[in-house]
């Protein structure tokens, strides 16, 4: 895959289980967009929380991607990058863009109001400094709104402080939070385009806020509706979705393309994986995903 266009995309699964069809759709979309732009595609294992990790899942995920004909360099693992996140967090603390927090989950459940991304932190430790030794750190949301142009969903806007509130950069158990790690990694890896499901649309606002406070340029984002099962719930490892069958890789890719509003010709059913991806590189276009806007859940559930 030539990497001379400046485009750099990524797929970042968490190792909580093997890939399922929903996660394959996300991989296919980001990979297709990268190869159609003569770009590079990276894989990042988001293993920040060992309590959720399934032993061997990372290896199974990488094996599935290889079996499906996707080309990428050695994946990075977030569990090995804590120094990078710690330095970014210290920069935010020094700039008064973050603060320590000692509030327990029980306290928040009792006192915090619900928001579109969970409970809205009431600002207790922002108003009154947390006691020494507080392990959690929160990002200080100001009154400014976050606006960006989504490659699929169009113009997106949110009042971050009012609708989401001061979110975690590091949890009380010492593990770095998803929003900080992803924002830092996307910059550190030179990611230019992020294509993923609408279940992460709200995360985009938080990641943009972190990057801007660090004086870093966010990548371009595009969000497509996540795959749902017959019960209407998002396909996920948490919902015990059926693992991907690596014995029918071609069918899996073609079905993912159909879900993504691309119409692969019937002749591709008997083609090689190489030929399928060659067709994708020539025919993939984000404009076909615009038809999915009416299906989107906006990630607010």
PDB file of C-alpha atoms in Angstrom, residues 3-295:
ATOM      1  CA  UNK A   3       1.953   5.751   1.831  1.00  0.00           C
ATOM      2  CA  UNK A   4       2.747   8.916  -0.089  1.00  0.00           C
ATOM      3  CA  UNK A   5      -0.537  10.819   0.055  1.00  0.00           C
ATOM      4  CA  UNK A   6      -0.190  12.093   3.615  1.00  0.00           C
ATOM      5  CA  UNK A   7      -3.382  10.262   4.602  1.00  0.00           C
ATOM      6  CA  UNK A   8      -3.081   8.177   7.745  1.00  0.00           C
ATOM      7  CA  UNK A   9      -6.047   6.311   9.211  1.00  0.00           C
ATOM      8  CA  UNK A  10      -6.391   3.829  12.037  1.00  0.00           C
ATOM      9  CA  UNK A  11      -8.480   1.083  13.603  1.00  0.00           C
ATOM     10  CA  UNK A  12      -8.354   0.930  17.397  1.00  0.00           C
ATOM     11  CA  UNK A  13     -10.139  -2.076  18.936  1.00  0.00           C
ATOM     12  CA  UNK A  14     -10.192  -2.900  22.626  1.00  0.00           C
ATOM     13  CA  UNK A  15      -9.113  -6.497  23.434  1.00  0.00           C
ATOM     14  CA  UNK A  16     -12.254  -7.463  25.318  1.00  0.00           C
ATOM     15  CA  UNK A  17     -13.002 -10.321  22.927  1.00  0.00           C
ATOM     16  CA  UNK A  18     -12.653 -11.412  19.295  1.00  0.00           C
ATOM     17  CA  UNK A  19     -13.919  -9.260  16.433  1.00  0.00           C
ATOM     18  CA  UNK A  20     -17.612  -9.449  15.534  1.00  0.00           C
ATOM     19  CA  UNK A  21     -19.358  -8.176  12.403  1.00  0.00           C
ATOM     20  CA  UNK A  22     -19.897  -4.698  13.857  1.00  0.00           C
ATOM     21  CA  UNK A  23     -16.207  -4.244  14.590  1.00  0.00           C
ATOM     22  CA  UNK A  24     -15.326  -5.624  11.151  1.00  0.00           C
ATOM     23  CA  UNK A  25     -17.538  -2.948   9.564  1.00  0.00           C
ATOM     24  CA  UNK A  26     -15.520  -0.300  11.423  1.00  0.00           C
ATOM     25  CA  UNK A  27     -12.258  -1.874  10.271  1.00  0.00           C
ATOM     26  CA  UNK A  28     -13.454  -2.175   6.657  1.00  0.00           C
ATOM     27  CA  UNK A  29     -14.646   1.451   6.555  1.00  0.00           C
ATOM     28  CA  UNK A  30     -11.400   2.909   7.902  1.00  0.00           C
ATOM     29  CA  UNK A  31      -9.228   0.576   5.806  1.00  0.00           C
ATOM     30  CA  UNK A  32     -11.220   1.266   2.646  1.00  0.00           C
ATOM     31  CA  UNK A  33     -10.950   5.002   3.135  1.00  0.00           C
ATOM     32  CA  UNK A  34      -7.190   4.719   3.655  1.00  0.00           C
ATOM     33  CA  UNK A  35      -6.417   2.583   0.609  1.00  0.00           C
ATOM     34  CA  UNK A  36      -8.739   4.603  -1.637  1.00  0.00           C
ATOM     35  CA  UNK A  37      -6.669   7.653  -0.698  1.00  0.00           C
ATOM     36  CA  UNK A  38      -3.325   5.864  -1.227  1.00  0.00           C
ATOM     37  CA  UNK A  39      -2.801   6.242   2.496  1.00  0.00           C
ATOM     38  CA  UNK A  40      -1.475   4.282   5.433  1.00  0.00           C
ATOM     39  CA  UNK A  41      -3.614   2.323   7.904  1.00  0.00           C
ATOM     40  CA  UNK A  42      -2.527   1.667  11.485  1.00  0.00           C
ATOM     41  CA  UNK A  43      -3.846  -0.683  14.152  1.00  0.00           C
ATOM     42  CA  UNK A  44      -3.815   0.371  17.807  1.00  0.00           C
ATOM     43  CA  UNK A  45      -4.793  -2.011  20.618  1.00  0.00           C
ATOM     44  CA  UNK A  46      -6.673   0.037  23.219  1.00  0.00           C
ATOM     45  CA  UNK A  47      -5.847  -2.014  26.305  1.00  0.00           C
ATOM     46  CA  UNK A  48      -5.925   0.732  28.924  1.00  0.00           C
ATOM     47  CA  UNK A  49      -8.076  -1.247  31.353  1.00  0.00           C
ATOM     48  CA  UNK A  50      -6.695  -4.725  32.172  1.00  0.00           C
ATOM     49  CA  UNK A  51      -9.819  -5.546  34.203  1.00  0.00           C
ATOM     50  CA  UNK A  52     -11.829  -5.640  30.933  1.00  0.00           C
ATOM     51  CA  UNK A  53      -9.214  -7.374  28.799  1.00  0.00           C
ATOM     52  CA  UNK A  54      -9.745 -10.958  27.652  1.00  0.00           C
ATOM     53  CA  UNK A  55      -6.480 -12.920  27.549  1.00  0.00           C
ATOM     54  CA  UNK A  56      -5.405 -13.558  23.962  1.00  0.00           C
ATOM     55  CA  UNK A  57      -8.039 -11.244  22.466  1.00  0.00           C
ATOM     56  CA  UNK A  58      -5.503  -8.808  20.996  1.00  0.00           C
ATOM     57  CA  UNK A  59      -3.803 -11.616  19.115  1.00  0.00           C
ATOM     58  CA  UNK A  60      -7.152 -12.923  17.845  1.00  0.00           C
ATOM     59  CA  UNK A  61      -8.113  -9.449  16.602  1.00  0.00           C
ATOM     60  CA  UNK A  62      -4.841  -8.985  14.732  1.00  0.00           C
ATOM     61  CA  UNK A  63      -5.135 -12.489  13.241  1.00  0.00           C
ATOM     62  CA  UNK A  64      -8.670 -11.741  11.990  1.00  0.00           C
ATOM     63  CA  UNK A  65      -7.548  -8.523  10.309  1.00  0.00           C
ATOM     64  CA  UNK A  66      -4.670 -10.326   8.589  1.00  0.00           C
ATOM     65  CA  UNK A  67      -6.948 -13.179   7.508  1.00  0.00           C
ATOM     66  CA  UNK A  68      -9.262 -10.589   5.945  1.00  0.00           C
ATOM     67  CA  UNK A  69      -6.425  -9.297   3.812  1.00  0.00           C
ATOM     68  CA  UNK A  70      -5.756  -5.992   5.587  1.00  0.00           C
ATOM     69  CA  UNK A  71      -2.184  -4.711   5.476  1.00  0.00           C
ATOM     70  CA  UNK A  72      -0.692  -2.820   8.422  1.00  0.00           C
ATOM     71  CA  UNK A  73       2.507  -2.456  10.438  1.00  0.00           C
ATOM     72  CA  UNK A  74       3.056  -3.855  13.931  1.00  0.00           C
ATOM     73  CA  UNK A  75       0.205  -2.632  16.177  1.00  0.00           C
ATOM     74  CA  UNK A  76       0.946  -0.392  19.146  1.00  0.00           C
ATOM     75  CA  UNK A  77      -0.587  -1.086  22.555  1.00  0.00           C
ATOM     76  CA  UNK A  78      -1.841   1.688  24.790  1.00  0.00           C
ATOM     77  CA  UNK A  79      -0.722  -0.220  27.893  1.00  0.00           C
ATOM     78  CA  UNK A  80       2.872   0.504  26.821  1.00  0.00           C
ATOM     79  CA  UNK A  81       2.374   4.257  26.330  1.00  0.00           C
ATOM     80  CA  UNK A  82       1.527   5.531  29.823  1.00  0.00           C
ATOM     81  CA  UNK A  83       4.523   7.881  29.867  1.00  0.00           C
ATOM     82  CA  UNK A  84       3.120   9.697  26.828  1.00  0.00           C
ATOM     83  CA  UNK A  85      -0.272  10.138  28.508  1.00  0.00           C
ATOM     84  CA  UNK A  86       1.271  11.223  31.789  1.00  0.00           C
ATOM     85  CA  UNK A  87       3.281  13.984  30.131  1.00  0.00           C
ATOM     86  CA  UNK A  88       0.197  15.279  28.311  1.00  0.00           C
ATOM     87  CA  UNK A  89      -1.805  15.257  31.554  1.00  0.00           C
ATOM     88  CA  UNK A  90       0.918  17.190  33.366  1.00  0.00           C
ATOM     89  CA  UNK A  91       0.878  19.772  30.569  1.00  0.00           C
ATOM     90  CA  UNK A  92      -2.859  20.218  31.042  1.00  0.00           C
ATOM     91  CA  UNK A  93      -2.503  20.485  34.825  1.00  0.00           C
ATOM     92  CA  UNK A  94       0.240  23.091  34.479  1.00  0.00           C
ATOM     93  CA  UNK A  95      -1.968  25.103  32.118  1.00  0.00           C
ATOM     94  CA  UNK A  96      -4.877  25.034  34.601  1.00  0.00           C
ATOM     95  CA  UNK A  97      -6.845  23.023  32.053  1.00  0.00           C
ATOM     96  CA  UNK A  98      -7.239  20.075  34.444  1.00  0.00           C
ATOM     97  CA  UNK A  99      -7.444  19.413  38.191  1.00  0.00           C
ATOM     98  CA  UNK A 100      -7.242  16.505  40.674  1.00  0.00           C
ATOM     99  CA  UNK A 101     -10.514  14.961  41.830  1.00  0.00           C
ATOM    100  CA  UNK A 102     -11.267  12.816  44.878  1.00  0.00           C
ATOM    101  CA  UNK A 103     -15.006  12.271  44.328  1.00  0.00           C
ATOM    102  CA  UNK A 104     -16.152   8.653  44.469  1.00  0.00           C
ATOM    103  CA  UNK A 105     -18.509   7.040  41.992  1.00  0.00           C
ATOM    104  CA  UNK A 106     -21.032   6.637  44.825  1.00  0.00           C
ATOM    105  CA  UNK A 107     -20.881  10.361  45.567  1.00  0.00           C
ATOM    106  CA  UNK A 108     -21.352  11.238  41.891  1.00  0.00           C
ATOM    107  CA  UNK A 109     -24.301   8.884  41.532  1.00  0.00           C
ATOM    108  CA  UNK A 110     -25.922  10.666  44.463  1.00  0.00           C
ATOM    109  CA  UNK A 111     -25.138  14.269  43.476  1.00  0.00           C
ATOM    110  CA  UNK A 112     -24.550  14.529  39.711  1.00  0.00           C
ATOM    111  CA  UNK A 113     -27.212  15.305  37.112  1.00  0.00           C
ATOM    112  CA  UNK A 114     -27.620  13.073  34.048  1.00  0.00           C
ATOM    113  CA  UNK A 115     -26.203  14.305  30.739  1.00  0.00           C
ATOM    114  CA  UNK A 116     -25.957  13.016  27.184  1.00  0.00           C
ATOM    115  CA  UNK A 117     -22.717  11.131  27.911  1.00  0.00           C
ATOM    116  CA  UNK A 118     -23.409   9.974  31.464  1.00  0.00           C
ATOM    117  CA  UNK A 119     -23.406  11.939  34.703  1.00  0.00           C
ATOM    118  CA  UNK A 120     -22.369  15.597  34.537  1.00  0.00           C
ATOM    119  CA  UNK A 121     -19.703  16.210  37.157  1.00  0.00           C
ATOM    120  CA  UNK A 122     -20.987  18.901  39.584  1.00  0.00           C
ATOM    121  CA  UNK A 123     -17.586  20.604  39.880  1.00  0.00           C
ATOM    122  CA  UNK A 124     -16.960  19.790  43.530  1.00  0.00           C
ATOM    123  CA  UNK A 125     -13.161  19.528  43.299  1.00  0.00           C
ATOM    124  CA  UNK A 126     -12.946  22.371  40.794  1.00  0.00           C
ATOM    125  CA  UNK A 127     -14.469  24.740  43.390  1.00  0.00           C
ATOM    126  CA  UNK A 128     -12.665  23.222  46.369  1.00  0.00           C
ATOM    127  CA  UNK A 129      -9.236  21.645  45.758  1.00  0.00           C
ATOM    128  CA  UNK A 130      -9.100  17.896  46.248  1.00  0.00           C
ATOM    129  CA  UNK A 131      -7.103  16.606  49.230  1.00  0.00           C
ATOM    130  CA  UNK A 132      -3.481  15.501  48.661  1.00  0.00           C
ATOM    131  CA  UNK A 133      -3.198  12.097  47.043  1.00  0.00           C
ATOM    132  CA  UNK A 134      -6.308  12.386  44.864  1.00  0.00           C
ATOM    133  CA  UNK A 135      -5.599  10.038  41.976  1.00  0.00           C
ATOM    134  CA  UNK A 136      -8.280  11.029  39.497  1.00  0.00           C
ATOM    135  CA  UNK A 137      -7.756  14.022  37.208  1.00  0.00           C
ATOM    136  CA  UNK A 138     -10.499  15.848  35.316  1.00  0.00           C
ATOM    137  CA  UNK A 139     -10.390  18.031  32.224  1.00  0.00           C
ATOM    138  CA  UNK A 140     -11.702  21.518  32.925  1.00  0.00           C
ATOM    139  CA  UNK A 141     -14.410  22.301  30.368  1.00  0.00           C
ATOM    140  CA  UNK A 142     -14.824  26.018  29.763  1.00  0.00           C
ATOM    141  CA  UNK A 143     -17.887  27.816  28.457  1.00  0.00           C
ATOM    142  CA  UNK A 144     -16.764  27.632  24.827  1.00  0.00           C
ATOM    143  CA  UNK A 145     -18.626  25.262  22.543  1.00  0.00           C
ATOM    144  CA  UNK A 146     -17.001  22.620  20.348  1.00  0.00           C
ATOM    145  CA  UNK A 147     -17.904  22.646  16.660  1.00  0.00           C
ATOM    146  CA  UNK A 148     -16.477  20.503  13.886  1.00  0.00           C
ATOM    147  CA  UNK A 149     -17.426  19.318  10.400  1.00  0.00           C
ATOM    148  CA  UNK A 150     -18.068  15.577  10.383  1.00  0.00           C
ATOM    149  CA  UNK A 151     -17.146  13.882   7.109  1.00  0.00           C
ATOM    150  CA  UNK A 152     -20.435  11.953   7.131  1.00  0.00           C
ATOM    151  CA  UNK A 153     -22.817  13.566   9.608  1.00  0.00           C
ATOM    152  CA  UNK A 154     -22.125  17.177   8.648  1.00  0.00           C
ATOM    153  CA  UNK A 155     -21.724  20.087  11.064  1.00  0.00           C
ATOM    154  CA  UNK A 156     -21.616  18.987  14.714  1.00  0.00           C
ATOM    155  CA  UNK A 157     -21.904  21.297  17.703  1.00  0.00           C
ATOM    156  CA  UNK A 158     -22.042  20.907  21.459  1.00  0.00           C
ATOM    157  CA  UNK A 159     -21.773  23.035  24.602  1.00  0.00           C
ATOM    158  CA  UNK A 160     -19.251  20.728  26.234  1.00  0.00           C
ATOM    159  CA  UNK A 161     -19.387  22.152  29.757  1.00  0.00           C
ATOM    160  CA  UNK A 162     -23.189  22.175  29.955  1.00  0.00           C
ATOM    161  CA  UNK A 163     -23.938  18.913  28.170  1.00  0.00           C
ATOM    162  CA  UNK A 164     -21.031  16.663  29.165  1.00  0.00           C
ATOM    163  CA  UNK A 165     -19.135  18.427  31.940  1.00  0.00           C
ATOM    164  CA  UNK A 166     -15.607  18.023  33.306  1.00  0.00           C
ATOM    165  CA  UNK A 167     -14.579  14.537  32.172  1.00  0.00           C
ATOM    166  CA  UNK A 168     -11.857  12.217  33.442  1.00  0.00           C
ATOM    167  CA  UNK A 169      -8.294  12.211  32.139  1.00  0.00           C
ATOM    168  CA  UNK A 170      -7.175   9.693  34.743  1.00  0.00           C
ATOM    169  CA  UNK A 171      -9.448   7.473  36.788  1.00  0.00           C
ATOM    170  CA  UNK A 172      -9.388   7.032  40.529  1.00  0.00           C
ATOM    171  CA  UNK A 173      -7.770   3.585  40.115  1.00  0.00           C
ATOM    172  CA  UNK A 174      -4.801   5.200  38.361  1.00  0.00           C
ATOM    173  CA  UNK A 175      -5.592   4.114  34.809  1.00  0.00           C
ATOM    174  CA  UNK A 176      -5.564   6.819  32.156  1.00  0.00           C
ATOM    175  CA  UNK A 177      -8.979   7.540  30.670  1.00  0.00           C
ATOM    176  CA  UNK A 178      -9.964   6.765  27.104  1.00  0.00           C
ATOM    177  CA  UNK A 179     -10.448  10.375  25.985  1.00  0.00           C
ATOM    178  CA  UNK A 180      -6.929  11.460  26.939  1.00  0.00           C
ATOM    179  CA  UNK A 181      -5.173   8.369  25.570  1.00  0.00           C
ATOM    180  CA  UNK A 182      -6.968   8.398  22.222  1.00  0.00           C
ATOM    181  CA  UNK A 183      -6.434  12.119  21.661  1.00  0.00           C
ATOM    182  CA  UNK A 184      -2.726  11.869  22.506  1.00  0.00           C
ATOM    183  CA  UNK A 185      -2.220   8.737  20.415  1.00  0.00           C
ATOM    184  CA  UNK A 186      -3.952  10.164  17.358  1.00  0.00           C
ATOM    185  CA  UNK A 187      -1.540  13.088  17.387  1.00  0.00           C
ATOM    186  CA  UNK A 188       1.537  11.028  18.266  1.00  0.00           C
ATOM    187  CA  UNK A 189       0.828   8.584  15.430  1.00  0.00           C
ATOM    188  CA  UNK A 190       0.146  11.316  12.909  1.00  0.00           C
ATOM    189  CA  UNK A 191      -3.455  10.231  12.315  1.00  0.00           C
ATOM    190  CA  UNK A 192      -5.114  12.516   9.765  1.00  0.00           C
ATOM    191  CA  UNK A 193      -8.516  10.792   9.431  1.00  0.00           C
ATOM    192  CA  UNK A 194     -10.654   8.899  11.947  1.00  0.00           C
ATOM    193  CA  UNK A 195     -13.567   6.918  10.543  1.00  0.00           C
ATOM    194  CA  UNK A 196     -15.645   5.112  13.174  1.00  0.00           C
ATOM    195  CA  UNK A 197     -19.156   4.435  14.485  1.00  0.00           C
ATOM    196  CA  UNK A 198     -21.601   6.997  15.836  1.00  0.00           C
ATOM    197  CA  UNK A 199     -21.327   5.393  19.279  1.00  0.00           C
ATOM    198  CA  UNK A 200     -18.092   7.402  19.558  1.00  0.00           C
ATOM    199  CA  UNK A 201     -19.431  10.687  18.225  1.00  0.00           C
ATOM    200  CA  UNK A 202     -19.673  12.264  21.672  1.00  0.00           C
ATOM    201  CA  UNK A 203     -16.129  11.139  22.430  1.00  0.00           C
ATOM    202  CA  UNK A 204     -15.001  13.189  19.447  1.00  0.00           C
ATOM    203  CA  UNK A 205     -15.991  16.440  21.164  1.00  0.00           C
ATOM    204  CA  UNK A 206     -13.950  15.546  24.242  1.00  0.00           C
ATOM    205  CA  UNK A 207     -10.933  14.456  22.209  1.00  0.00           C
ATOM    206  CA  UNK A 208     -11.027  17.660  20.154  1.00  0.00           C
ATOM    207  CA  UNK A 209     -11.168  19.687  23.395  1.00  0.00           C
ATOM    208  CA  UNK A 210      -8.098  17.880  24.771  1.00  0.00           C
ATOM    209  CA  UNK A 211      -6.124  18.328  21.557  1.00  0.00           C
ATOM    210  CA  UNK A 212      -6.958  22.013  21.309  1.00  0.00           C
ATOM    211  CA  UNK A 213      -5.864  22.631  24.912  1.00  0.00           C
ATOM    212  CA  UNK A 214      -2.594  20.904  24.046  1.00  0.00           C
ATOM    213  CA  UNK A 215      -2.301  23.229  21.013  1.00  0.00           C
ATOM    214  CA  UNK A 216      -2.502  20.222  18.671  1.00  0.00           C
ATOM    215  CA  UNK A 217      -4.485  19.876  15.451  1.00  0.00           C
ATOM    216  CA  UNK A 218      -7.296  17.276  15.599  1.00  0.00           C
ATOM    217  CA  UNK A 219      -7.686  14.803  12.742  1.00  0.00           C
ATOM    218  CA  UNK A 220     -10.720  14.824  10.463  1.00  0.00           C
ATOM    219  CA  UNK A 221     -13.568  12.690  11.793  1.00  0.00           C
ATOM    220  CA  UNK A 222     -16.370  10.762  10.145  1.00  0.00           C
ATOM    221  CA  UNK A 223     -19.041   8.691  11.917  1.00  0.00           C
ATOM    222  CA  UNK A 224     -21.340   6.061  10.428  1.00  0.00           C
ATOM    223  CA  UNK A 225     -24.206   4.257  12.210  1.00  0.00           C
ATOM    224  CA  UNK A 226     -23.141   1.226  14.219  1.00  0.00           C
ATOM    225  CA  UNK A 227     -24.409  -2.235  13.315  1.00  0.00           C
ATOM    226  CA  UNK A 228     -27.332  -3.383  15.429  1.00  0.00           C
ATOM    227  CA  UNK A 229     -28.734  -6.818  16.094  1.00  0.00           C
ATOM    228  CA  UNK A 230     -32.359  -7.979  15.757  1.00  0.00           C
ATOM    229  CA  UNK A 231     -33.033  -6.692  19.286  1.00  0.00           C
ATOM    230  CA  UNK A 232     -31.967  -3.176  18.267  1.00  0.00           C
ATOM    231  CA  UNK A 233     -28.873  -3.204  20.460  1.00  0.00           C
ATOM    232  CA  UNK A 234     -25.455  -2.340  19.095  1.00  0.00           C
ATOM    233  CA  UNK A 235     -23.358  -5.363  18.179  1.00  0.00           C
ATOM    234  CA  UNK A 236     -20.610  -5.471  20.786  1.00  0.00           C
ATOM    235  CA  UNK A 237     -18.500  -7.850  22.812  1.00  0.00           C
ATOM    236  CA  UNK A 238     -20.324  -6.649  25.915  1.00  0.00           C
ATOM    237  CA  UNK A 239     -23.617  -7.772  24.356  1.00  0.00           C
ATOM    238  CA  UNK A 240     -22.061 -11.158  23.537  1.00  0.00           C
ATOM    239  CA  UNK A 241     -22.210 -10.658  19.783  1.00  0.00           C
ATOM    240  CA  UNK A 242     -21.206 -13.644  17.652  1.00  0.00           C
ATOM    241  CA  UNK A 243     -17.458 -13.734  16.947  1.00  0.00           C
ATOM    242  CA  UNK A 244     -16.377 -13.256  13.360  1.00  0.00           C
ATOM    243  CA  UNK A 245     -15.943 -16.426  11.308  1.00  0.00           C
ATOM    244  CA  UNK A 246     -12.479 -16.221   9.738  1.00  0.00           C
ATOM    245  CA  UNK A 247     -13.319 -19.083   7.365  1.00  0.00           C
ATOM    246  CA  UNK A 248     -15.614 -16.859   5.282  1.00  0.00           C
ATOM    247  CA  UNK A 249     -13.489 -13.733   5.036  1.00  0.00           C
ATOM    248  CA  UNK A 250     -14.613 -12.752   1.543  1.00  0.00           C
ATOM    249  CA  UNK A 251     -18.285 -12.963   2.484  1.00  0.00           C
ATOM    250  CA  UNK A 252     -17.615 -10.963   5.643  1.00  0.00           C
ATOM    251  CA  UNK A 253     -15.964  -8.135   3.685  1.00  0.00           C
ATOM    252  CA  UNK A 254     -18.649  -8.078   0.986  1.00  0.00           C
ATOM    253  CA  UNK A 255     -21.406  -7.964   3.624  1.00  0.00           C
ATOM    254  CA  UNK A 256     -19.605  -5.135   5.407  1.00  0.00           C
ATOM    255  CA  UNK A 257     -19.410  -3.205   2.129  1.00  0.00           C
ATOM    256  CA  UNK A 258     -23.122  -3.726   1.536  1.00  0.00           C
ATOM    257  CA  UNK A 259     -23.867  -2.391   5.024  1.00  0.00           C
ATOM    258  CA  UNK A 260     -21.704   0.627   4.195  1.00  0.00           C
ATOM    259  CA  UNK A 261     -23.898   1.404   1.126  1.00  0.00           C
ATOM    260  CA  UNK A 262     -21.368   0.160  -1.407  1.00  0.00           C
ATOM    261  CA  UNK A 263     -22.600  -2.388  -3.908  1.00  0.00           C
ATOM    262  CA  UNK A 264     -19.848  -4.866  -4.773  1.00  0.00           C
ATOM    263  CA  UNK A 265     -20.496  -6.726  -8.046  1.00  0.00           C
ATOM    264  CA  UNK A 266     -21.492 -10.380  -7.813  1.00  0.00           C
ATOM    265  CA  UNK A 267     -18.297 -11.356  -9.613  1.00  0.00           C
ATOM    266  CA  UNK A 268     -16.333 -10.467  -6.488  1.00  0.00           C
ATOM    267  CA  UNK A 269     -17.835 -13.468  -4.687  1.00  0.00           C
ATOM    268  CA  UNK A 270     -15.393 -15.657  -6.587  1.00  0.00           C
ATOM    269  CA  UNK A 271     -12.526 -13.154  -6.592  1.00  0.00           C
ATOM    270  CA  UNK A 272      -9.453 -13.241  -4.374  1.00  0.00           C
ATOM    271  CA  UNK A 273      -9.097 -11.034  -1.309  1.00  0.00           C
ATOM    272  CA  UNK A 274      -6.486  -9.021  -3.201  1.00  0.00           C
ATOM    273  CA  UNK A 275      -8.935  -8.392  -6.046  1.00  0.00           C
ATOM    274  CA  UNK A 276     -11.705  -7.424  -3.624  1.00  0.00           C
ATOM    275  CA  UNK A 277      -9.508  -4.826  -1.944  1.00  0.00           C
ATOM    276  CA  UNK A 278      -8.342  -3.559  -5.347  1.00  0.00           C
ATOM    277  CA  UNK A 279     -11.993  -3.007  -6.286  1.00  0.00           C
ATOM    278  CA  UNK A 280     -12.570  -1.241  -2.963  1.00  0.00           C
ATOM    279  CA  UNK A 281      -9.576   1.066  -3.514  1.00  0.00           C
ATOM    280  CA  UNK A 282     -11.026   2.132  -6.869  1.00  0.00           C
ATOM    281  CA  UNK A 283     -14.703   2.434  -5.902  1.00  0.00           C
ATOM    282  CA  UNK A 284     -14.843   3.499  -2.252  1.00  0.00           C
ATOM    283  CA  UNK A 285     -16.305   6.949  -1.647  1.00  0.00           C
ATOM    284  CA  UNK A 286     -17.519   8.575   1.549  1.00  0.00           C
ATOM    285  CA  UNK A 287     -20.390  10.174  -0.339  1.00  0.00           C
ATOM    286  CA  UNK A 288     -22.159   6.791  -0.414  1.00  0.00           C
ATOM    287  CA  UNK A 289     -22.253   6.851   3.373  1.00  0.00           C
ATOM    288  CA  UNK A 290     -24.282  10.070   3.360  1.00  0.00           C
ATOM    289  CA  UNK A 291     -27.366   7.899   2.818  1.00  0.00           C
ATOM    290  CA  UNK A 292     -26.766   6.482   6.290  1.00  0.00           C
ATOM    291  CA  UNK A 293     -27.317   9.813   8.038  1.00  0.00           C
ATOM    292  CA  UNK A 294     -31.009   9.141   8.581  1.00  0.00           C
ATOM    293  CA  UNK A 295     -30.089   5.827  10.239  1.00  0.00           C
TER     294      UNK A 295
END
